[in-house]
Amino acid sequence: MTAATEFEPVIGLEVHVQLATQSKAFCGARAEFGGPPNTHIDPYTLGLPGALPVLNHRAVEFALRMGLACGCDIALRSELSRKHYFYPDSPKGYQISQFDRPICENGHIEFVLGSERRQVRLLRIHIEEDAGKNLHLAGGRTSLIDFNRAGVPLIEVVSQPELRSAEEAGEYLRAIRQLVRFLGISDGNMEAGSLRCDANVSIRPRGSTQLGQRTELKNINSFKYVQKAIEHEILRQIDIVQSGGRVVMETRGWDAARGTSRSQRQKEHAHDYRYLPDPDLPPLIIDETWLASIAAALPKTPMQRRDHYLLRLGLTPYDASVLTAERELCDYFDQALVAAGVPTEDESLGDGLRSRAKLCANWLSSELLGLLNKDSREISASPVSAESLGELVRCVSDGIISGKQGKEVFFRMYESRQSPTEIIEQLGLRQLTDPTLITAACRKVVDDPAMQKQIEKYKQNPKLLGFFVGKALAETQGKAKPELVSAIMLSLLAEK
Amino acid sequence: MSSHVMGQSNGHLISADEIRVTAELARLLLPESDIPKLSSELSAILAYAESLQEVDVAGVPPMTHAVPTQCPLRGDVAEAHDSTESAMRNAPASEASFFAVPAVFGGGAADDSFDGEG
């Protein structure tokens, strides 16, 4: 226990994000995930002689969106380079990537760790192309290659070694997934491989500012294992150091089935990829007008929306986290707010509107998400539209129906997809709030000759008010708003 | 990048060891007997290229392409392409519309393949 706390882990992540383009980074073959083997191919994907790369404009736009959202320095002139290596999944014998002049440098990723807001600095974000897939048959002498994935555009997001725990690394990665989904540049699906993560891990004595020898963990391909794999590597290194050994620079592959890692390659002499500027691809020049238009249309980040919910609407951090989990949920909530009568752009909201916003958040997170979850439905498949939910909140807030009636209306909305107004009319739930009608009902009670004895008693005992309110409510078949009946009855009785 | 002018032990700009590493990276199988000859020939080429070092390039931005042009971009449109069958026609070996190669595993010199299959 104390042994582990003597050391401080130092973690940096390299995250590959597959960009959600229609076509590949440098050719027109389909970039879509999956498909029968070797169907999303063309002469360029196969590295056939004479096939030349032409960069996909949308891939650049997506990389710029990410760079802008992370506050990176955008290079108006960057370089595409060849990174050479021989492996069957790369038919050209090199991968087009960016080396000494990436499209984005610096910047940061923001996220929440526990209740603390964290900012981890980035080294760079660059554009590159994906490799094909190898299929190794157990015990076989042959590997099978599918080039459908080869050439799909990626961005690689490289952090500074600023993460200090496996848990923090996990949150950082989740923040990247959330961000790319909000920006609409990737589905961030780790299981399908559109988000992949390599971790550089080292340890050092707590208090030291020097970096220890690092190892590179590869093959962490699910959220479930990110924390586990890094935690395991930290403990493995502590073990080595404590037993008098020395951590060696190597690449280790995570074996999820065994819950352990194994050495894949020792990096005694750093690998020589012989980077060189790709002669087929002149410098990438970003037009400033284009960049400005991308910046102007940049979707809000999850952290910006979180701040909006916390500061302007006064929601709790928990509510804000639930709502910002997915962009679709945020959008749904914002639409519901409008329908509930909460203005979207006012600088500050009064208490009334804030509590209405809170009511919206409650209905969404506890009632609607509860049912959707039970039915394994996404928010996009919700039978209750955002407009309907907002309308329901407005009906409850305005006292048209009570909170309890609201629940019944809500369940019927979920079942029938009808609007709250329709259901309220059908069920005859609308509360009577017209003061003239309520006054008439109350007057009928107090003017009833049979009531005069009770009125005399009331003068002695004001607690009898409830008796008269009950009578008046009965006159309206229970539809009148009780608080209004009570107030009007009180003033009528005072006149007696 | 600067390794080209590292090994000058025998007066050569490129040492025998550098020839061996370069050959390995390029997947070339060189007979040991060829190495001295290659070392001296490649060194001569480098020495010739070195005359460029005499040019004063202070203040001149690095040039990566001979033609002053910029990277053209294409619209993100997926296009029809060769059929799998025609792509397989030139493959030395294939199996059920996969390309088939001698078994490869992690640990090959270049495994930056982001390969989740392991």
XYZ file of C-alpha atoms in Angstrom:
614
model
C 0.000 0.000 0.000
C 2.592 2.549 1.043
C 4.916 1.203 -1.606
C 2.579 2.280 -4.392
C 2.178 5.785 -2.979
C 5.943 6.386 -2.987
C 5.745 6.483 -6.770
C 3.981 8.828 -9.112
C 2.784 7.470 -12.457
C 3.402 9.628 -15.530
C 1.106 8.823 -18.421
C 0.762 10.216 -21.916
C -1.823 8.981 -24.387
C -1.735 8.745 -28.158
C -5.309 8.514 -29.339
C -6.222 7.605 -32.907
C -9.618 8.831 -34.019
C -11.169 7.562 -37.255
C -12.835 10.447 -39.060
C -16.419 9.953 -40.206
C -15.887 10.824 -43.862
C -17.627 9.145 -46.797
C -14.426 8.410 -48.674
C -10.860 7.628 -47.637
C -8.149 10.162 -46.809
C -6.372 10.119 -50.170
C -8.757 8.382 -52.574
C -12.432 7.879 -53.366
C -12.846 4.366 -51.947
C -15.555 4.064 -49.311
C -14.422 4.808 -45.750
C -17.364 3.061 -44.106
C -16.628 0.546 -41.341
C -16.933 -3.168 -42.107
C -18.261 -4.552 -45.392
C -17.198 -7.826 -47.015
C -13.377 -8.104 -47.126
C -11.604 -6.057 -49.779
C -14.666 -4.304 -51.151
C -13.762 -0.747 -50.060
C -10.677 -0.626 -52.196
C -9.265 0.972 -55.310
C -5.858 1.174 -57.018
C -4.573 3.724 -54.493
C -5.710 1.694 -51.461
C -3.893 -1.315 -52.873
C -0.744 0.700 -53.487
C -0.772 -0.077 -57.202
C 1.930 1.694 -59.214
C 0.887 5.030 -60.635
C -2.013 5.625 -58.241
C -1.557 9.062 -56.687
C -2.992 10.446 -53.453
C -5.353 13.452 -53.382
C -6.254 14.664 -49.907
C -9.892 14.593 -48.775
C -11.072 18.118 -48.017
C -13.491 16.897 -45.339
C -10.744 15.039 -43.457
C -8.834 18.321 -43.210
C -11.973 20.134 -42.070
C -12.567 17.545 -39.336
C -8.975 17.797 -38.127
C -9.364 21.579 -38.015
C -12.610 21.284 -36.038
C -10.799 19.195 -33.447
C -7.836 21.584 -33.373
C -10.075 24.618 -32.933
C -12.155 22.927 -30.226
C -8.963 22.041 -28.325
C -7.534 25.551 -28.631
C -4.578 24.347 -30.724
C -2.268 26.516 -32.776
C -3.370 25.815 -36.349
C -0.577 25.573 -38.884
C -1.643 27.410 -42.026
C 1.106 25.475 -43.747
C 1.743 21.866 -42.810
C 3.524 18.949 -44.395
C 2.401 15.437 -45.294
C 5.156 12.890 -44.820
C 5.810 9.259 -45.521
C 6.422 7.045 -42.524
C 8.130 3.926 -43.800
C 7.604 0.456 -42.464
C 7.016 -2.936 -43.962
C 3.989 -4.848 -42.842
C 1.381 -6.581 -44.976
C -1.420 -4.277 -43.827
C 0.320 -1.327 -45.501
C 0.609 -2.096 -49.220
C 2.602 1.022 -50.146
C 5.377 0.263 -47.661
C 4.693 3.580 -45.948
C 1.885 5.363 -44.207
C 1.093 8.977 -45.073
C 1.246 10.910 -41.827
C 2.579 14.210 -40.559
C 5.975 14.510 -38.970
C 7.730 17.751 -38.094
C 4.987 20.077 -39.296
C 1.615 18.791 -38.069
C -1.622 20.644 -38.755
C -2.267 21.376 -35.046
C 0.095 21.946 -32.122
C -0.417 22.644 -28.428
C -3.969 23.085 -27.149
C -5.601 21.001 -24.448
C -8.370 18.587 -23.527
C -10.689 19.558 -20.682
C -12.611 17.127 -18.536
C -13.991 16.543 -15.083
C -12.276 14.139 -12.715
C -14.411 13.512 -9.669
C -15.572 17.031 -8.884
C -12.403 18.638 -10.169
C -12.005 20.282 -13.525
C -8.836 19.153 -15.300
C -6.969 20.396 -18.318
C -4.374 18.217 -20.016
C -2.140 19.856 -22.566
C -1.679 18.441 -26.025
C 1.546 18.140 -27.919
C -0.064 17.900 -31.329
C -2.901 16.639 -33.495
C -1.996 15.339 -36.931
C -3.676 13.751 -39.926
C -2.745 10.281 -41.136
C -4.169 7.246 -42.871
C -5.220 3.982 -41.264
C -3.735 0.568 -42.036
C -5.574 -2.531 -43.240
C -6.499 -5.388 -40.966
C -4.581 -8.609 -40.449
C -6.381 -11.742 -39.546
C -4.102 -14.280 -37.911
C -5.426 -17.775 -37.962
C -4.540 -19.759 -34.885
C -1.641 -22.061 -35.673
C -1.903 -21.175 -39.338
C 1.000 -20.398 -41.626
C -0.971 -17.721 -43.404
C -2.267 -14.304 -42.413
C -5.258 -12.866 -44.232
C -5.377 -9.202 -45.158
C -8.440 -6.995 -45.591
C -7.729 -3.521 -46.972
C -11.185 -2.037 -46.299
C -9.744 -0.004 -43.427
C -6.519 0.918 -45.221
C -6.464 4.619 -46.016
C -9.384 5.628 -43.796
C -8.554 9.097 -42.416
C -7.394 9.362 -38.813
C -6.322 12.096 -36.524
C -3.788 11.237 -33.874
C -4.183 13.264 -30.688
C -0.964 13.234 -28.666
C -1.054 14.422 -25.063
C 1.762 15.745 -22.937
C 2.797 13.253 -20.250
C 0.519 14.982 -17.755
C -1.872 12.272 -16.705
C -1.188 11.070 -13.183
C -3.399 8.035 -12.711
C -5.074 5.279 -14.668
C -8.425 6.755 -13.673
C -7.451 10.154 -15.026
C -6.283 8.557 -18.288
C -9.683 6.861 -18.555
C -11.529 10.173 -18.057
C -9.259 11.894 -20.570
C -10.053 9.243 -23.157
C -13.776 9.467 -22.436
C -13.524 13.252 -22.859
C -11.975 12.776 -26.314
C -14.732 10.353 -27.283
C -17.383 12.786 -26.080
C -15.708 15.714 -27.832
C -15.364 14.045 -31.249
C -19.002 12.969 -31.063
C -20.144 16.499 -30.180
C -18.033 17.876 -33.029
C -19.593 15.355 -35.410
C -16.224 14.171 -36.702
C -16.265 10.546 -35.494
C -18.552 8.059 -33.798
C -15.784 7.473 -31.227
C -16.729 3.805 -31.072
C -13.866 1.971 -29.366
C -15.280 -1.492 -29.906
C -15.509 -0.905 -33.665
C -11.991 0.555 -33.610
C -12.866 4.137 -34.506
C -11.117 5.213 -31.313
C -7.831 3.542 -30.389
C -5.390 4.281 -27.673
C -1.703 3.699 -26.987
C -0.379 4.680 -23.575
C 3.133 5.743 -22.626
C 3.622 4.877 -18.987
C 6.470 5.525 -16.583
C 6.870 5.935 -12.848
C 9.098 8.151 -10.748
C 9.626 8.765 -7.054
C 6.913 11.114 -5.815
C 8.295 14.665 -5.780
C 10.761 14.024 -8.579
C 10.493 16.117 -11.729
C 12.547 13.790 -13.927
C 10.848 11.317 -16.207
C 11.421 7.611 -15.663
C 12.000 5.058 -18.417
C 8.723 4.639 -20.256
C 7.069 1.699 -21.903
C 4.468 1.879 -24.629
C 1.244 -0.041 -24.145
C -0.539 -0.983 -27.334
C -3.714 -2.758 -28.221
C -5.953 -1.202 -25.602
C -9.132 -1.432 -27.598
C -11.965 -1.012 -25.143
C -12.884 1.525 -22.479
C -13.220 -1.319 -20.063
C -9.523 -2.131 -20.337
C -7.912 1.288 -20.566
C -7.782 1.804 -16.816
C -7.053 -1.831 -16.114
C -4.152 -2.024 -18.564
C -2.523 1.192 -17.333
C -3.044 0.242 -13.687
C -1.435 -3.111 -14.387
C 1.543 -1.483 -16.100
C 2.074 0.986 -13.223
C 2.134 -1.866 -10.698
C 4.402 -3.952 -12.942
C 6.938 -1.116 -13.108
C 6.767 -0.458 -9.356
C 7.385 -4.146 -8.811
C 10.480 -4.109 -11.028
C 11.938 -1.004 -9.396
C 11.273 -2.264 -5.879
C 12.939 -5.567 -6.526
C 16.032 -3.686 -7.686
C 15.432 -4.027 -11.427
C 15.318 -1.513 -14.221
C 12.363 -0.767 -16.512
C 13.391 -1.271 -20.132
C 12.072 0.703 -23.083
C 9.719 -1.595 -24.912
C 6.338 -1.967 -26.511
C 3.914 -4.124 -24.606
C 0.647 -5.510 -25.884
C -2.341 -5.733 -23.597
C -3.896 -9.173 -23.458
C -7.456 -8.574 -22.309
C -8.266 -12.257 -21.986
C -5.410 -12.876 -19.550
C -5.593 -9.468 -17.886
C -1.884 -8.950 -18.421
C 0.560 -7.474 -20.914
C 3.465 -9.016 -22.769
C 6.517 -7.595 -24.430
C 6.173 -7.144 -28.180
C 9.308 -5.326 -29.115
C 12.255 -3.888 -27.289
C 13.059 -0.396 -28.426
C 16.794 -0.510 -27.876
C 17.508 1.714 -30.829
C 14.513 3.887 -31.563
C 12.719 2.808 -34.677
C 13.788 4.529 -37.829
C 10.735 5.287 -39.929
C 12.771 7.361 -42.397
C 10.159 10.110 -42.517
C 10.306 12.280 -45.581
C 7.930 14.838 -47.085
C 5.707 12.937 -49.508
C 6.830 13.964 -53.013
C 3.263 13.333 -54.263
C 1.745 15.784 -51.781
C 2.747 19.452 -51.806
C 2.445 21.474 -48.579
C -1.046 21.659 -47.119
C -2.048 25.331 -47.080
C -5.095 26.278 -45.027
C -7.058 29.172 -46.419
C -7.778 31.618 -43.595
C -11.294 32.366 -44.814
C -12.047 28.656 -44.776
C -10.587 28.300 -41.292
C -12.687 31.221 -40.060
C -15.850 29.676 -41.481
C -15.070 26.356 -39.764
C -14.502 28.221 -36.501
C -17.775 30.130 -36.901
C -19.748 26.920 -37.463
C -17.947 24.937 -34.752
C -20.432 22.999 -32.612
C -20.300 23.772 -28.884
C -18.056 21.441 -26.903
C -19.405 19.269 -24.076
C -17.557 21.465 -21.556
C -19.088 24.646 -22.981
C -22.539 23.121 -22.728
C -21.802 21.890 -19.240
C -20.799 25.412 -18.164
C -23.971 26.791 -19.711
C -26.081 24.351 -17.688
C -24.198 24.996 -14.461
C -23.859 28.749 -14.637
C -26.886 29.946 -16.531
C -29.483 27.361 -15.664
C -28.147 26.618 -12.185
C -28.261 22.848 -12.693
C -26.217 20.567 -10.430
C -22.907 19.079 -11.662
C -24.609 15.696 -11.642
C -27.458 16.882 -13.900
C -24.949 18.612 -16.186
C -22.918 15.400 -16.498
C -25.969 13.305 -17.317
C -27.166 15.770 -19.947
C -23.779 16.259 -21.619
C -23.080 12.537 -21.932
C -24.291 12.687 -25.531
C -24.827 15.560 -27.900
C -28.266 14.208 -28.828
C -29.262 14.454 -25.175
C -28.044 18.063 -24.901
C -29.890 18.986 -28.085
C -33.032 17.275 -26.833
C -32.819 19.083 -23.519
C -32.267 22.459 -25.182
C -35.317 21.927 -27.407
C -37.389 20.879 -24.397
C -36.324 24.064 -22.580
C -37.595 26.202 -25.448
C -40.927 24.369 -25.452
C -41.118 24.778 -21.671
C -40.790 28.532 -22.116
C -37.206 28.952 -20.912
C -35.496 31.503 -23.183
C -32.249 30.167 -24.604
C -30.170 33.255 -25.070
C -30.936 35.565 -22.154
C -27.923 36.442 -20.083
C -29.358 35.441 -16.733
C -32.500 33.673 -15.668
C -34.762 34.468 -12.743
C -35.469 31.859 -10.077
C -38.781 30.926 -11.700
C -37.179 30.023 -15.006
C -34.249 28.316 -13.298
C -36.602 26.056 -11.392
C -38.446 25.373 -14.637
C -35.120 24.356 -16.220
C -34.408 22.135 -13.239
C -37.862 20.580 -13.656
C -37.047 19.874 -17.321
C -33.770 18.234 -16.313
C -35.563 16.085 -13.736
C -38.259 14.920 -16.128
C -35.624 14.105 -18.710
C -33.063 12.373 -16.533
C -35.245 10.488 -14.097
C -38.482 9.839 -15.976
C -37.657 9.716 -19.677
C -34.134 8.273 -19.497
C -35.399 5.741 -16.968
C -38.008 4.423 -19.394
C -35.709 4.603 -22.429
C -33.052 2.725 -20.532
C -35.519 0.042 -19.528
C -36.533 -0.372 -23.176
C -32.905 -0.141 -24.428
C -33.769 2.860 -26.579
C -31.601 5.795 -27.543
C -32.847 9.337 -27.016
C -33.174 9.656 -30.813
C -35.817 6.885 -30.698
C -37.767 8.451 -27.852
C -41.538 8.227 -28.307
C -41.783 11.503 -26.378
C -40.483 14.406 -28.459
C -38.484 17.211 -26.856
C -41.313 19.614 -27.689
C -43.826 17.386 -25.901
C -41.657 17.010 -22.813
C -41.145 20.771 -22.635
C -44.873 21.342 -23.060
C -45.572 18.939 -20.220
C -43.138 20.803 -17.977
C -44.842 24.049 -18.900
C -48.279 22.607 -18.038
C -47.007 21.495 -14.634
C -45.116 24.750 -13.983
C -48.143 26.860 -14.946
C -50.367 24.792 -12.703
C -52.543 23.546 -15.550
C -52.062 20.069 -14.125
C -50.472 18.921 -10.882
C -47.103 17.161 -10.714
C -48.861 13.919 -9.893
C -51.181 14.251 -12.870
C -48.090 15.126 -14.911
C -46.703 11.659 -14.280
C -49.849 10.009 -15.542
C -49.842 12.243 -18.614
C -46.170 11.459 -19.165
C -46.679 7.674 -19.126
C -49.516 8.041 -21.609
C -47.315 10.263 -23.802
C -44.651 7.563 -23.776
C -47.180 4.865 -24.694
C -49.209 6.753 -27.294
C -46.784 9.373 -28.664
C -49.551 11.951 -28.194
C -48.886 15.504 -27.072
C -49.534 16.388 -23.413
C -52.275 18.840 -24.409
C -54.155 16.106 -26.268
C -53.918 13.750 -23.308
C -54.884 16.414 -20.784
C -58.009 17.158 -22.864
C -58.865 13.479 -23.305
C -58.602 12.777 -19.611
C -60.301 16.032 -18.683
C -57.386 16.766 -16.393
C -57.074 20.439 -17.052
C -57.181 22.205 -13.718
C -59.810 24.904 -13.387
C -57.928 28.157 -12.788
C -60.452 30.732 -13.997
C -61.056 32.957 -10.914
C -64.590 33.863 -12.085
C -65.656 30.204 -12.257
C -63.939 29.361 -9.001
C -65.471 32.381 -7.269
C -68.901 31.274 -8.526
C -68.371 27.779 -7.098
C -67.211 29.185 -3.776
C -70.108 31.631 -3.593
C -72.570 28.833 -4.210
C -71.210 27.094 -1.123
C -71.150 30.091 1.225
C -74.583 31.339 0.080
C -76.193 27.941 0.668
C -78.642 28.443 3.566
C -77.709 25.012 4.890
C -74.123 26.244 5.348
C -74.886 29.218 7.565
C -74.488 27.251 10.798
C -71.041 26.042 9.683
C -70.045 29.589 8.783
C -70.842 30.720 12.332
C -68.656 27.878 13.647
C -65.858 28.901 11.225
C -65.754 32.347 12.751
C -64.776 30.671 16.009
C -62.525 28.075 14.433
C -60.637 29.073 11.217
C -59.422 25.499 10.841
C -62.812 24.719 9.290
C -61.651 26.442 6.056
C -60.752 23.038 4.624
C -64.370 21.928 4.944
C -65.564 24.786 2.708
C -62.714 24.306 0.225
C -63.742 20.652 -0.084
C -67.345 21.620 -0.780
C -66.273 24.132 -3.442
C -63.925 21.614 -5.062
C -66.793 19.151 -5.237
C -68.824 21.824 -7.061
C -66.116 21.791 -9.787
C -65.894 17.958 -9.881
C -62.482 18.312 -8.276
C -61.005 20.190 -11.244
C -60.395 23.550 -9.630
C -56.873 24.319 -8.507
C -57.033 23.796 -4.698
C -54.686 26.695 -3.871
C -56.935 29.105 -5.791
C -60.125 27.741 -4.210
C -58.548 28.132 -0.809
C -57.546 31.760 -1.381
C -60.908 32.768 -2.851
C -62.854 30.929 -0.134
C -60.825 32.675 2.534
C -61.747 36.126 1.210
C -65.446 35.226 0.750
C -65.710 33.920 4.296
C -64.075 37.068 5.600
C -66.945 39.073 4.075
C -69.523 37.103 6.024
C 18.501 12.211 -40.381
C 21.964 13.358 -39.455
C 23.103 9.742 -39.194
C 24.356 9.889 -42.787
C 27.540 11.553 -41.687
C 28.024 9.506 -38.547
C 30.389 6.682 -39.306
C 33.682 7.828 -40.673
C 35.842 5.168 -39.048
C 37.472 4.059 -42.294
C 37.231 7.401 -44.025
C 33.804 6.485 -45.382
C 30.783 8.717 -44.917
C 28.615 5.672 -44.373
C 29.917 2.834 -42.242
C 29.473 -0.876 -42.737
C 27.098 -0.970 -39.738
C 24.921 1.728 -41.240
C 24.749 -0.281 -44.469
C 23.583 -3.309 -42.460
C 20.884 -1.331 -40.569
C 19.686 0.358 -43.750
C 19.518 -2.986 -45.545
C 17.522 -4.449 -42.687
C 15.068 -1.544 -42.707
C 14.657 -1.924 -46.467
C 14.283 -5.705 -46.118
C 17.296 -6.307 -48.358
C 19.363 -9.430 -47.881
C 22.943 -8.318 -48.524
C 25.845 -10.781 -48.697
C 28.481 -9.631 -46.198
C 30.994 -9.508 -49.073
C 29.006 -6.733 -50.806
C 29.144 -4.407 -47.819
C 32.609 -2.835 -48.246
C 31.893 -2.093 -51.902
C 28.475 -0.576 -51.100
C 29.961 1.410 -48.273
C 32.513 3.041 -50.530
C 30.081 3.581 -53.427
C 27.351 5.102 -51.262
C 29.954 7.216 -49.481
C 31.090 8.578 -52.828
C 27.501 9.506 -53.683
C 27.064 11.220 -50.315
C 30.365 13.024 -50.722
C 29.201 14.343 -54.073
C 25.904 15.483 -52.545
C 27.823 17.085 -49.719
C 29.107 19.757 -52.055
C 25.636 21.286 -51.567
C 26.648 22.060 -48.003
C 28.795 24.876 -49.351
C 25.727 26.871 -50.397
C 24.791 29.536 -47.878
C 21.093 28.931 -47.072
C 20.843 31.223 -44.067
C 17.388 32.807 -44.098
C 16.080 30.528 -46.864
C 13.031 28.530 -45.733
C 13.322 24.747 -46.188
C 11.942 23.590 -49.518
C 10.257 20.200 -49.611
C 8.977 20.322 -53.166
C 10.611 21.571 -56.322
C 7.386 23.031 -57.717
C 5.877 25.888 -55.735
C 2.341 24.583 -55.490
C -0.023 23.601 -52.727
C -1.849 20.414 -51.847
C -5.030 20.140 -53.924
C -8.059 18.876 -52.020
C -10.843 16.677 -53.327
C -14.498 16.619 -52.291
C -15.500 13.846 -49.911
C -17.250 11.638 -52.439
C -17.116 7.858 -52.354
C -16.715 6.420 -55.841
C -17.210 3.060 -57.487
C -13.989 1.102 -57.876
C -12.467 -2.113 -59.104
C -14.173 -5.262 -58.065
C -12.608 -7.451 -55.418
C -12.126 -10.125 -58.036
C -10.054 -7.926 -60.307
C -8.008 -6.758 -57.338
C -7.249 -10.358 -56.405
C -6.157 -11.263 -59.914
C -2.601 -10.033 -59.384
C -2.238 -11.358 -55.863
C 0.227 -14.246 -55.502
C -2.174 -15.860 -53.044
C -5.681 -15.210 -51.834
C -8.267 -16.922 -49.743
C -11.991 -16.163 -49.658
C -11.502 -12.592 -50.926
C -8.676 -11.912 -48.483
C -5.097 -11.411 -49.622
C -3.061 -14.235 -48.134
C 0.495 -13.665 -46.903
C 2.964 -15.699 -44.849
C 1.880 -15.534 -41.207
C 2.736 -12.251 -39.481
C 2.574 -11.593 -35.783
C 3.208 -8.649 -33.516
C 6.919 -8.206 -33.017
C 7.711 -7.711 -36.658
C 10.067 -4.785 -36.953
C 7.258 -2.516 -37.961
C 4.140 -3.188 -36.013
C 2.683 0.266 -35.930
C -0.287 -1.283 -37.519
C -2.754 -0.215 -34.816
C -3.876 -3.744 -35.055
C -6.593 -4.716 -32.653
C -6.723 -8.289 -33.857
C -3.522 -9.391 -32.144
